[in-house]
Short mmCIF file of C-alpha atoms (C1' of nucleotides) in Angstrom, two decimals:
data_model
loop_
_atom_site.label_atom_id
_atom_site.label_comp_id
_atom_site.label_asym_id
_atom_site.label_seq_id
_atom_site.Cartn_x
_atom_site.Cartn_y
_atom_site.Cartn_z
CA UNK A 20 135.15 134.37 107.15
CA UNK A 21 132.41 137.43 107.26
CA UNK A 22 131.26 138.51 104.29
CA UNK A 23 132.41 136.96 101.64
CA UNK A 24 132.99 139.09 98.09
CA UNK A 25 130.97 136.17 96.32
CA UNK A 26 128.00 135.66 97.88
CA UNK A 27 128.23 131.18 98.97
CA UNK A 28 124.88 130.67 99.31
CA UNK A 29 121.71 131.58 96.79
CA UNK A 30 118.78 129.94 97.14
CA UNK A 31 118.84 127.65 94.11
CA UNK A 32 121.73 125.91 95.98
CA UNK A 33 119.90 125.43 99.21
CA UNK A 34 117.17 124.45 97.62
CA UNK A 35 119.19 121.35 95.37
CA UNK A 36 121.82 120.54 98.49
CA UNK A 37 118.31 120.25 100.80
CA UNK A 38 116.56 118.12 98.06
CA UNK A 39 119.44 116.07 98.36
CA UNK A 40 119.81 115.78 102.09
CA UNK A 41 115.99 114.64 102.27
CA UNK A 42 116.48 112.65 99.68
CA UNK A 43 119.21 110.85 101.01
CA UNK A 44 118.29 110.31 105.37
CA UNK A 45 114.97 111.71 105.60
CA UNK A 46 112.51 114.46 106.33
CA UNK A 47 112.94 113.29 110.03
CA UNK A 48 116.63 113.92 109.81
CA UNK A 49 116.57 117.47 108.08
CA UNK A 50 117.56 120.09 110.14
CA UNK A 51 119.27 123.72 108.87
CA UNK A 52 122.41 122.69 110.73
CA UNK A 53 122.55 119.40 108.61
CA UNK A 54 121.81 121.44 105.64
CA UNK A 55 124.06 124.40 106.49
CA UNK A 56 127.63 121.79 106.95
CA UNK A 57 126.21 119.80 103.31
CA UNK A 58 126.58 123.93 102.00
CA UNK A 59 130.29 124.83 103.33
CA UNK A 60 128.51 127.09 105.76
CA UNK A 61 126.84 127.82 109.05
CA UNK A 62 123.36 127.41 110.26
CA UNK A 63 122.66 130.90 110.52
CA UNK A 64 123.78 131.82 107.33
CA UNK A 65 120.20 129.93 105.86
CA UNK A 66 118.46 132.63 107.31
CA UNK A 67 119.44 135.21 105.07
CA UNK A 68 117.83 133.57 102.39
CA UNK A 69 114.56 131.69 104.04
CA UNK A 70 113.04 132.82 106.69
CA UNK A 71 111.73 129.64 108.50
CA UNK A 72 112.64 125.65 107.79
CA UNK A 73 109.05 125.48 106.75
CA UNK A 74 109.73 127.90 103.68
CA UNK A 75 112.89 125.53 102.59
CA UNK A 76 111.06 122.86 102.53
CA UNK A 77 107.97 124.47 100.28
CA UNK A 78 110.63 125.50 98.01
CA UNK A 79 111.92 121.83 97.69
CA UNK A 80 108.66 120.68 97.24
CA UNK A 81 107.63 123.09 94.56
CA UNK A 82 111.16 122.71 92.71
CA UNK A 83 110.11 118.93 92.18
CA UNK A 84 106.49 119.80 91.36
CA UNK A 85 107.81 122.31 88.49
CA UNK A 86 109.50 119.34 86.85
CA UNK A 87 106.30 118.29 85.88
CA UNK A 88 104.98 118.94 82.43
CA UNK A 89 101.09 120.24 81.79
CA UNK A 90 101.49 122.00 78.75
CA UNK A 91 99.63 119.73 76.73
CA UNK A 92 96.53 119.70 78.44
CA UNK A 93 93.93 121.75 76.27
CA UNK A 94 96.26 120.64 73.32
CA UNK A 95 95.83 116.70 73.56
CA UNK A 96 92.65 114.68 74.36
CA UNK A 97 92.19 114.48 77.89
CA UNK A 98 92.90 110.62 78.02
CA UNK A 99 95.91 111.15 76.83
CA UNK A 100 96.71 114.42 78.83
CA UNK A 101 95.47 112.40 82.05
CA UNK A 102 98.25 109.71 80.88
CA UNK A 103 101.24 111.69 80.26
CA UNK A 104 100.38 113.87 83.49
CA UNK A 105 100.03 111.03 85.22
CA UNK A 106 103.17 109.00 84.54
CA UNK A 107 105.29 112.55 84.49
CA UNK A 108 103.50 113.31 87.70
CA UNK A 109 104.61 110.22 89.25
CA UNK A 110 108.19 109.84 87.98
CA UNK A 111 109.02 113.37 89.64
CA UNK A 112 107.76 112.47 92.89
CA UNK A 113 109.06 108.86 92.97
CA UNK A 114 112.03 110.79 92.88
CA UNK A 115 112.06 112.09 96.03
CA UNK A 116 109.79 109.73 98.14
CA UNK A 117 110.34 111.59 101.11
CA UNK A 118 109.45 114.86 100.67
CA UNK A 119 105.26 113.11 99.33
CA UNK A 120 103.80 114.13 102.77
CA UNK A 121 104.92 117.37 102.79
CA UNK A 122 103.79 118.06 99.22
CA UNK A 123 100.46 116.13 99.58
CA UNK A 124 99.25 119.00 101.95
CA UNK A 125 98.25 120.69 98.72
CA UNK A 126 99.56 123.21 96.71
CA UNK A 127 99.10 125.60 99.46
CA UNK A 128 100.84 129.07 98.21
CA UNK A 129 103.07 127.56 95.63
CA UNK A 130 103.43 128.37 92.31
CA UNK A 131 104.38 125.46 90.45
CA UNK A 132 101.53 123.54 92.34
CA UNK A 133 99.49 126.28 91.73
CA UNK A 134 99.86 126.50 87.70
CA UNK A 135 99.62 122.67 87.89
CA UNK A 136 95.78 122.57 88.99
CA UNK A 137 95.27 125.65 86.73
CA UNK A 138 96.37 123.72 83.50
CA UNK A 139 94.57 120.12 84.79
CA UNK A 140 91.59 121.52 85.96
CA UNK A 141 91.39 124.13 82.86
CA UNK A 142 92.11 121.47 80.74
CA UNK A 143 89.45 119.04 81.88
CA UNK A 144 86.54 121.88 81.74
CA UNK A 145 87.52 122.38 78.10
CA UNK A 146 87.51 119.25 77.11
CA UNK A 147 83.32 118.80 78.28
CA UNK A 148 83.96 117.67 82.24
CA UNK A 149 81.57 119.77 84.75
CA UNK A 150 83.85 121.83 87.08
CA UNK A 151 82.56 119.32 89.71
CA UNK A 152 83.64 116.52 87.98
CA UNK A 153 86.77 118.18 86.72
CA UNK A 154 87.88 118.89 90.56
CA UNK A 155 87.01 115.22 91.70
CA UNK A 156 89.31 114.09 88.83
CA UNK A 157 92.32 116.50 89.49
CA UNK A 158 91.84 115.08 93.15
CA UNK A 159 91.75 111.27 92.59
CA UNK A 160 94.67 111.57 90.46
CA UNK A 161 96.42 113.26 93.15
CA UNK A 162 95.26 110.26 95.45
CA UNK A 163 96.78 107.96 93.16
CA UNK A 164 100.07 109.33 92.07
CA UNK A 165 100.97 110.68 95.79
CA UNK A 166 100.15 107.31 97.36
CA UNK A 167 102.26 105.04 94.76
CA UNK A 168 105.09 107.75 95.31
CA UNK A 169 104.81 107.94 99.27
CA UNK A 170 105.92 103.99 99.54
CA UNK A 171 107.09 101.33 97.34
CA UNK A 172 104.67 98.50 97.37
CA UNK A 173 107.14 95.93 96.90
CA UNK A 174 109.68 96.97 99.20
CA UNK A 175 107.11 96.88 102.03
CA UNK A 176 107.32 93.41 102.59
CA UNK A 177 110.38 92.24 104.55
CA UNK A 178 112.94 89.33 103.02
CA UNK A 179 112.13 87.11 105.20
CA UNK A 180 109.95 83.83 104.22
CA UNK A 181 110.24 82.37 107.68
CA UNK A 182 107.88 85.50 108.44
CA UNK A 183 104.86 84.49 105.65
CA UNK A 184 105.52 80.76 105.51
CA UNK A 185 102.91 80.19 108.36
CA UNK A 186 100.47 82.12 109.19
CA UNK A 187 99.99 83.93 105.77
CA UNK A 188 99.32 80.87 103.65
CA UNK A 189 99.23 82.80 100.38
CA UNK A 190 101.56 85.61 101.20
CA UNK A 191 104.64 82.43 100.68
CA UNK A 192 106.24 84.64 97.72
CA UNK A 193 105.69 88.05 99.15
CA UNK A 194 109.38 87.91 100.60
CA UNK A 195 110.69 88.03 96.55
CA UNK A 196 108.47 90.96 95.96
CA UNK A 197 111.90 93.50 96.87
CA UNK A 198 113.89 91.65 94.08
CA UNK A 199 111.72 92.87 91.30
CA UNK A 200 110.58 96.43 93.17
CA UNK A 201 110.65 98.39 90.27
CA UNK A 202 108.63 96.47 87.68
CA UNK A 203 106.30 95.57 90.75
CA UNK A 204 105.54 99.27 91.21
CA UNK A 205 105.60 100.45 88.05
CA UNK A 206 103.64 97.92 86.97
CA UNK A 207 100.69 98.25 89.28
CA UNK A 208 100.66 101.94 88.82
CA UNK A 209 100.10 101.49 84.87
CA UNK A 210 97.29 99.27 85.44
CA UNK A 211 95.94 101.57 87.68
CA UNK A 212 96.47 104.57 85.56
CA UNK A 213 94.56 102.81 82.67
CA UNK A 214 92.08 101.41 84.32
CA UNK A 215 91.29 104.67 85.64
CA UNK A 216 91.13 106.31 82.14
CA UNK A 217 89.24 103.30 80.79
CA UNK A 218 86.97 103.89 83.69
CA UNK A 219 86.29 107.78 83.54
CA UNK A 220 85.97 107.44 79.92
CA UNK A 221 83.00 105.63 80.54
CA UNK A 222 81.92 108.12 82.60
CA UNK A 223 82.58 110.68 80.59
CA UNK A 224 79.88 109.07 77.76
CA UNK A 225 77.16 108.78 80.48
CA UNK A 226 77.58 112.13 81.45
CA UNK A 227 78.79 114.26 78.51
CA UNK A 228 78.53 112.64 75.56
CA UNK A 229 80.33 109.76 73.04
CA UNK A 230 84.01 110.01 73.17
CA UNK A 231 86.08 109.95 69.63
CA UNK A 232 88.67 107.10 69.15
CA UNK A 233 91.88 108.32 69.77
CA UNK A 234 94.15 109.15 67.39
CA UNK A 235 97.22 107.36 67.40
CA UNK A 236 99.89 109.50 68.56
CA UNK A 237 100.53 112.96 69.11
CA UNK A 238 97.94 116.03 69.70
CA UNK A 239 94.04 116.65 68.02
CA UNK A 240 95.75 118.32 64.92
CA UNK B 19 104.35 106.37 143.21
CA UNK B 20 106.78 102.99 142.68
CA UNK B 21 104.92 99.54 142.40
CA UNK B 22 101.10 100.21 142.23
CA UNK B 23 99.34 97.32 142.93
CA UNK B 24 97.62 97.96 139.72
CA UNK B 25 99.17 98.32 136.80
CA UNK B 26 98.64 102.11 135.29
CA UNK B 27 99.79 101.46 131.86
CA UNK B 28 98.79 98.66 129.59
CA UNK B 29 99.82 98.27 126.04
CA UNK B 30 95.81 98.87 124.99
CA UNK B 31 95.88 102.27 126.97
CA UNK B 32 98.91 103.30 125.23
CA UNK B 33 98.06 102.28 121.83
CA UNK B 34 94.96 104.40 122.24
CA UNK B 35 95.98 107.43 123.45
CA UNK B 36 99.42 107.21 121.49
CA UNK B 37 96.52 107.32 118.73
CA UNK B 38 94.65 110.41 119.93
CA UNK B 39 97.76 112.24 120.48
CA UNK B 40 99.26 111.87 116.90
CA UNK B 41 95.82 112.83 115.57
CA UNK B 42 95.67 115.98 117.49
CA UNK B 43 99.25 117.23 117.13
CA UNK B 44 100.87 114.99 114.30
CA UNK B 45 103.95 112.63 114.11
CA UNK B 46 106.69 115.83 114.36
CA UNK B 47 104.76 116.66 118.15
CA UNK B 48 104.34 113.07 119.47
CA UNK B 49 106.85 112.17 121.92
CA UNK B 50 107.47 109.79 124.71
CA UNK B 51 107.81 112.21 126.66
CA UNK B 52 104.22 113.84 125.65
CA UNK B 53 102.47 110.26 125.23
CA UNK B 54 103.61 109.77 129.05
CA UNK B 55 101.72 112.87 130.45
CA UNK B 56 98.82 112.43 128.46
CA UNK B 57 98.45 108.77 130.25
CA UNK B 58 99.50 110.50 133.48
CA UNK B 59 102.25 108.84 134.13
CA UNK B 60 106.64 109.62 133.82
CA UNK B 61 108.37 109.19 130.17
CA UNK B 62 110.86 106.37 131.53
CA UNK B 63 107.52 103.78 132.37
CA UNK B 64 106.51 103.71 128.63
CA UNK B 65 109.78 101.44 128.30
CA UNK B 66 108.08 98.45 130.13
CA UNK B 67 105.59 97.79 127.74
CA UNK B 68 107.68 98.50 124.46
CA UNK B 69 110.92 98.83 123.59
CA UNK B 70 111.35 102.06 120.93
CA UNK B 71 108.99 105.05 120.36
CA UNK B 72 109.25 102.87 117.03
CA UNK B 73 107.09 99.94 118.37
CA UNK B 74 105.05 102.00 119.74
CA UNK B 75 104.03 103.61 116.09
CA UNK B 76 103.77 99.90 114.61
CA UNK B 77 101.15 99.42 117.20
CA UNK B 78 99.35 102.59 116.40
CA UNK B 79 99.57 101.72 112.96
CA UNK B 80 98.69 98.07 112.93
CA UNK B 81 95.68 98.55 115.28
CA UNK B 82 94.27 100.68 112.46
CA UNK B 83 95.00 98.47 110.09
CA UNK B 84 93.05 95.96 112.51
CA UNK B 85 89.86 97.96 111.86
CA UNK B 86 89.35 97.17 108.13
CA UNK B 87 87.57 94.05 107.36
CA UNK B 88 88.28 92.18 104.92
CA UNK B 89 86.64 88.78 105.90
CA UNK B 90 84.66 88.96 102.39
CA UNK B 91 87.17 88.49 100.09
CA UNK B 92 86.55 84.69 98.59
CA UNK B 93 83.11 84.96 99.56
CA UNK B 94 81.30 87.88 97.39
CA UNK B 95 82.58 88.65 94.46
CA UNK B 96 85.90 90.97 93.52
CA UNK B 97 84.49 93.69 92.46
CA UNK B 98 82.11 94.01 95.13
CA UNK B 99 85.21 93.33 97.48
CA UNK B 100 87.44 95.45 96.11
CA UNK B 101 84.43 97.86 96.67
CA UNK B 102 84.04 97.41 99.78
CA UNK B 103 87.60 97.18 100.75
CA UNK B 104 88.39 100.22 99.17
CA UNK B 105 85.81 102.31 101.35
CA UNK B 106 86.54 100.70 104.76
CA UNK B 107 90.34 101.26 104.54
CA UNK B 108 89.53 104.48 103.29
CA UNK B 109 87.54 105.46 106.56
CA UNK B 110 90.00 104.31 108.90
CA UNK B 111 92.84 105.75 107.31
CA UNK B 112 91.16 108.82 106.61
CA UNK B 113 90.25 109.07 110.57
CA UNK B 114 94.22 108.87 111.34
CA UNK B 115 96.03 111.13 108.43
CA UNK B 116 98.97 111.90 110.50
CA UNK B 117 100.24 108.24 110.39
CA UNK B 118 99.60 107.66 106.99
CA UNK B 119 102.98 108.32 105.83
CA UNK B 120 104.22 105.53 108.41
CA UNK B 121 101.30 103.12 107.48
CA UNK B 122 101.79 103.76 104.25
CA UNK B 123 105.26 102.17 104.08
CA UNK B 124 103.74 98.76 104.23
CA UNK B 125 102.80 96.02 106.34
CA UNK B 126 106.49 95.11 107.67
CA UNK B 127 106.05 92.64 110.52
CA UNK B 128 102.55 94.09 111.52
CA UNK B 129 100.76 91.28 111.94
CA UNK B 130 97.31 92.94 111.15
CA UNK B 131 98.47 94.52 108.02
CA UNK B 132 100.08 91.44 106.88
CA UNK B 133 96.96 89.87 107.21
CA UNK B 134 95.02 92.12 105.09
CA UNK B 135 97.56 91.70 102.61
CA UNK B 136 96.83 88.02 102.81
CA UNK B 137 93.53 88.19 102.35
CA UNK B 138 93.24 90.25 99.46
CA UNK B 139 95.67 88.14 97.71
CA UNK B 140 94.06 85.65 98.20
CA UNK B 141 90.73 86.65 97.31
CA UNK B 142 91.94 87.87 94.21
CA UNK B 143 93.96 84.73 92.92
CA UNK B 144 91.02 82.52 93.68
CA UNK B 145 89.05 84.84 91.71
CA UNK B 146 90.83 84.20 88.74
CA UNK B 147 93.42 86.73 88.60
CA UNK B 148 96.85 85.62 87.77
CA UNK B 149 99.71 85.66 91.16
CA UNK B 150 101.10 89.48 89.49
CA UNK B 151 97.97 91.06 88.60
CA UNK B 152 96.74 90.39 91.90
CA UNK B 153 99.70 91.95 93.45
CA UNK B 154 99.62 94.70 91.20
CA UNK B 155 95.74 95.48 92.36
CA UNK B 156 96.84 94.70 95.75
CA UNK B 157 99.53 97.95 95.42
CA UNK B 158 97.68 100.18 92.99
CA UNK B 159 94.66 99.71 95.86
CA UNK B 160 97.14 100.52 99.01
CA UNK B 161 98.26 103.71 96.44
CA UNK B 162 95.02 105.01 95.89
CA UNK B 163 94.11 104.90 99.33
CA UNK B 164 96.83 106.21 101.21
CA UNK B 165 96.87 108.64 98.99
CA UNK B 166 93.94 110.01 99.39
CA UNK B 167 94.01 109.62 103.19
CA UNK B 168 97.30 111.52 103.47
CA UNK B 169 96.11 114.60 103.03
CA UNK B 170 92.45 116.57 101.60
CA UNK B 171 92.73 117.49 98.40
CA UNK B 172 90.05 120.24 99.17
CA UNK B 173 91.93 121.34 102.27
CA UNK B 174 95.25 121.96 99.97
CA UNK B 175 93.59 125.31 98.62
CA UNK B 176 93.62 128.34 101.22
CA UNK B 177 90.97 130.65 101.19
CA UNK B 178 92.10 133.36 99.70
CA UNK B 179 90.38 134.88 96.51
CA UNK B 180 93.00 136.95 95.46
CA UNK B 181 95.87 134.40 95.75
CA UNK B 182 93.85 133.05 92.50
CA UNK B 183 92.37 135.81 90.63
CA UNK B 184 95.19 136.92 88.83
CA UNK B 185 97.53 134.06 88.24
CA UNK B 186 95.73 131.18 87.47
CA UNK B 187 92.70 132.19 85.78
CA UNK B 188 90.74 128.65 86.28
CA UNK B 189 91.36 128.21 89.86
CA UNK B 190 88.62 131.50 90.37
CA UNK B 191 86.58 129.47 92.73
CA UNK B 192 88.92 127.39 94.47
CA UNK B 193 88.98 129.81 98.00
CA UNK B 194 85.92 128.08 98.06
CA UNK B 195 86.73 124.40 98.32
CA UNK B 196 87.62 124.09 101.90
CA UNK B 197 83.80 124.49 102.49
CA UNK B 198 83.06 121.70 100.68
CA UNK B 199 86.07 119.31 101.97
CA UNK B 200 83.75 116.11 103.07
CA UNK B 201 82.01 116.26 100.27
CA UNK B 202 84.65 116.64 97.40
CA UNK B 203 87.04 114.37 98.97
CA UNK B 204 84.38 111.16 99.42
CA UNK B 205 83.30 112.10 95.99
CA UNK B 206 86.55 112.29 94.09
CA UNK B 207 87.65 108.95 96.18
CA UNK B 208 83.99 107.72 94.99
CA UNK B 209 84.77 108.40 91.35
CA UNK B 210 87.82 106.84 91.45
CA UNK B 211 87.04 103.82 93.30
CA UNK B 212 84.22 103.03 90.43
CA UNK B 213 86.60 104.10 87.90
CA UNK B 214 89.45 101.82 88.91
CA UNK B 215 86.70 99.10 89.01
CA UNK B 216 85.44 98.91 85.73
CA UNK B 217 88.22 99.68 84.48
CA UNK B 218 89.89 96.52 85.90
CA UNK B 219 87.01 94.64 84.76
CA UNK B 220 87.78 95.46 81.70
CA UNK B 221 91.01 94.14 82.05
CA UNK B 222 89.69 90.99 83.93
CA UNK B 223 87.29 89.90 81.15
CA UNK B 224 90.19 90.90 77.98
CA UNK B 225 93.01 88.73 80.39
CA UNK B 226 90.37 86.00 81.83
CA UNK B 227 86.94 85.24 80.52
CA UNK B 228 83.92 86.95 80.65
CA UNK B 229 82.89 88.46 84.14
CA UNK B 230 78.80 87.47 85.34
CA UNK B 231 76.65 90.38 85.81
CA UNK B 232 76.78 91.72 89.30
CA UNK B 233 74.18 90.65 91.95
CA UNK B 234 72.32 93.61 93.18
CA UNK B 235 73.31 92.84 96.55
CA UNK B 236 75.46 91.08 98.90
CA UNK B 237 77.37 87.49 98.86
CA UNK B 238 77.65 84.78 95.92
CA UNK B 239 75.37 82.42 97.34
"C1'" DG C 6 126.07 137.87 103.90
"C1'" DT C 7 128.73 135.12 106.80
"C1'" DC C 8 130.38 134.54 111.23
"C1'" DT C 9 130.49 133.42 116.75
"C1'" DA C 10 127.91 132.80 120.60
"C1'" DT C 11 124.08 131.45 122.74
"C1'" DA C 12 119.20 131.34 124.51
"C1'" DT C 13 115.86 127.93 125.11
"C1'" DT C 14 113.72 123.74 124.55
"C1'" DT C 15 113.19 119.07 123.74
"C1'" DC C 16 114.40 114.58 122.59
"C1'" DG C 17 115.06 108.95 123.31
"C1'" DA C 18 116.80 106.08 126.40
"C1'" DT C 19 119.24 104.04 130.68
"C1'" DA C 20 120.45 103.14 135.76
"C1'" DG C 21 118.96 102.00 139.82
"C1'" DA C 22 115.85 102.88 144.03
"C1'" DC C 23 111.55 101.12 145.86
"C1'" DG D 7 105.98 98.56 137.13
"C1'" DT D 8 106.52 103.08 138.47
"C1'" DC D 9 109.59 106.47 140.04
"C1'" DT D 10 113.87 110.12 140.21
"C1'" DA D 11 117.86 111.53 138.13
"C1'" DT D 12 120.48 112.08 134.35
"C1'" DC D 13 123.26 111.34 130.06
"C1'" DG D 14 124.26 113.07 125.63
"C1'" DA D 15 122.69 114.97 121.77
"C1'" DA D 16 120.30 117.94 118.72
"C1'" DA D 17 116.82 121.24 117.52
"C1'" DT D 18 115.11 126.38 115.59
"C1'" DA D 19 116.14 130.79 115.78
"C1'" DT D 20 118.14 135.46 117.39
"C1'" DA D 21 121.77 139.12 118.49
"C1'" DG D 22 125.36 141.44 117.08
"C1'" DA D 23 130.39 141.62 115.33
"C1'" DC D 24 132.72 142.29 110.98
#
DNA sequence: GTCTATATTTCGATAGAC
DNA sequence: GTCTATCGAAATATAGAC
């Protein structure tokens, strides 16, 4: 079947079909020939639209970082901005677990990645943060969200009480922990994200100056 | 060489230079096959002193674990432990980035991590905190520092002026990062450490009663 | 722009001699 | 407890036909 009149392949499918793949068995068990049967195709046939494996995978990676919205930072107070990034930050990468270590390199040559740490860092500057501080923010964030994204908490405790019940003497739940792995996750990344908020803001008076209550919902209008 | 009368191999050996190799060359390049020349001996002898390339890895991973103490928690108090926690885990994760992403997907059976697990628990529920806030600052702890062990946030920005200039206007100096990596990356972990802190202090004293002022150094006593 | 064919390398693990 | 020999599988990528 040599050249087809319809072109099979573009890389907007690749990109979704190998988002899927890694989603589904793996970074470990992504190859192009894996990828190329989950198309209809042949492994070759990848390699008229990527050049390497490597590039696939950056595309993945920055296909799932563009899902994440920063257009409101520079509208929105920055505790809020650091909120909504944060939780919108996380829920795209939860996503897609296994693809975290490839994206936690940094954003590299990306785009999306790139125009990410333009809007956060931007934003923080403007709203009174020294570009010092404004970088060790954008960084701890990226601590936070990547590392409650890279492994589920809960889920990394086996189901097996005979394991905990003696040697571990308060660990004797920690084999329910999978039941309830969402809300266990979710939950300690909340209280994480405010505490970090509560805790910057009282930075930020130290540093910069006295903060303004925030207004109830919605942007500084 | 069959049958020396002393043993070449010994799990300790292999652990440590299973270690090196994966911090040299990273999980995609380590091998049985590689571990076994390194340690100057055939691939096939690993097998009688572990049974998978996968035990092998828990070992790597749990004997890092094994480095971070945690023998204050219950005697100083939590913030000062989760202070001091937070920066030794840090360090020895932040010594062995390629494994995070293994590491990071909990303890498992690993005795070592299992224990640290216990006794931050622990520490934490005698300190007042109830059973699922203390698991919850158990996880949004392992999040923050895996995450910022799995890869430099300075290092993610190549140095290259011009990939910045024109696209993303606030990202003018960030070629220039990479010089600075020690030094943003302790202090953006830094930042965030205090800031998760107080802000769970916060928390602590709205959830429990009021928290005593901090000693201005060392144990309860 | 997809195909066939293939070069080249490497992998984890087992069997059985010594 | 190390070795030799080997199984069986899978990997990225290129060359060139159509």
């Amino acid at each position: 079947m040599p050249r087809p009149r319809q072109a099979l392949l573009s890389r907007e499918r690749i990109v979704e079909t190998a988002a899927a793949l890694i989603d589904a068995d793996g970074l470990d068990a992504f190859s192009t020939r894996r990828l190329a049967a989950a198309l209809g195709v042949r492994g070759p046939s990848l390699y008229n639209h990527f050049a390497t494996k490597d590039e696939i995978l950056d595309a993945v990676a920055d296909s799932i970082t563009g899902q994440v919205d920063v257009s409101f930072f520079g509208e929105v107070d920055w505790r809020e901005a650091l909120r909504r990034w944060g939780h919108g930050f996380r829920a795209a990468l939860a996503a897609h677990p296994n693809i975290v270590p490839h994206l936690a390199q940094g954003p590299g040559r990306r785009p999306a990645a790139l125009a990410m740490a333009d809007a956060v860092y931007g934003g923080l500057v403007a709203a009174g943060w020294s570009p010092a501080r404004a970088t060790h923010i954008g960084a701890l964030m990226r601590y936070f969200v990547t590392g409650s994204a890279l492994g589920s908490f809960a889920r990394g405790f086996v189901e097996d009480p005979g394991l905990y019940a003696e040697q571990y003497p308060h660990l004797s739940q920690a084999h329910r922990l999978a039941e309830h792995q969402q809300r266990v996750d979710e939950g300690a990344f909340a209280l994480g994200l405010e505490a970090l908020i509560d805790g910057l803001s009282h930075t930020y008076e130290r540093l910069v100056g006295p903060l303004a209550p925030l207004p109830p919902e919605g942007g500084t209008h």
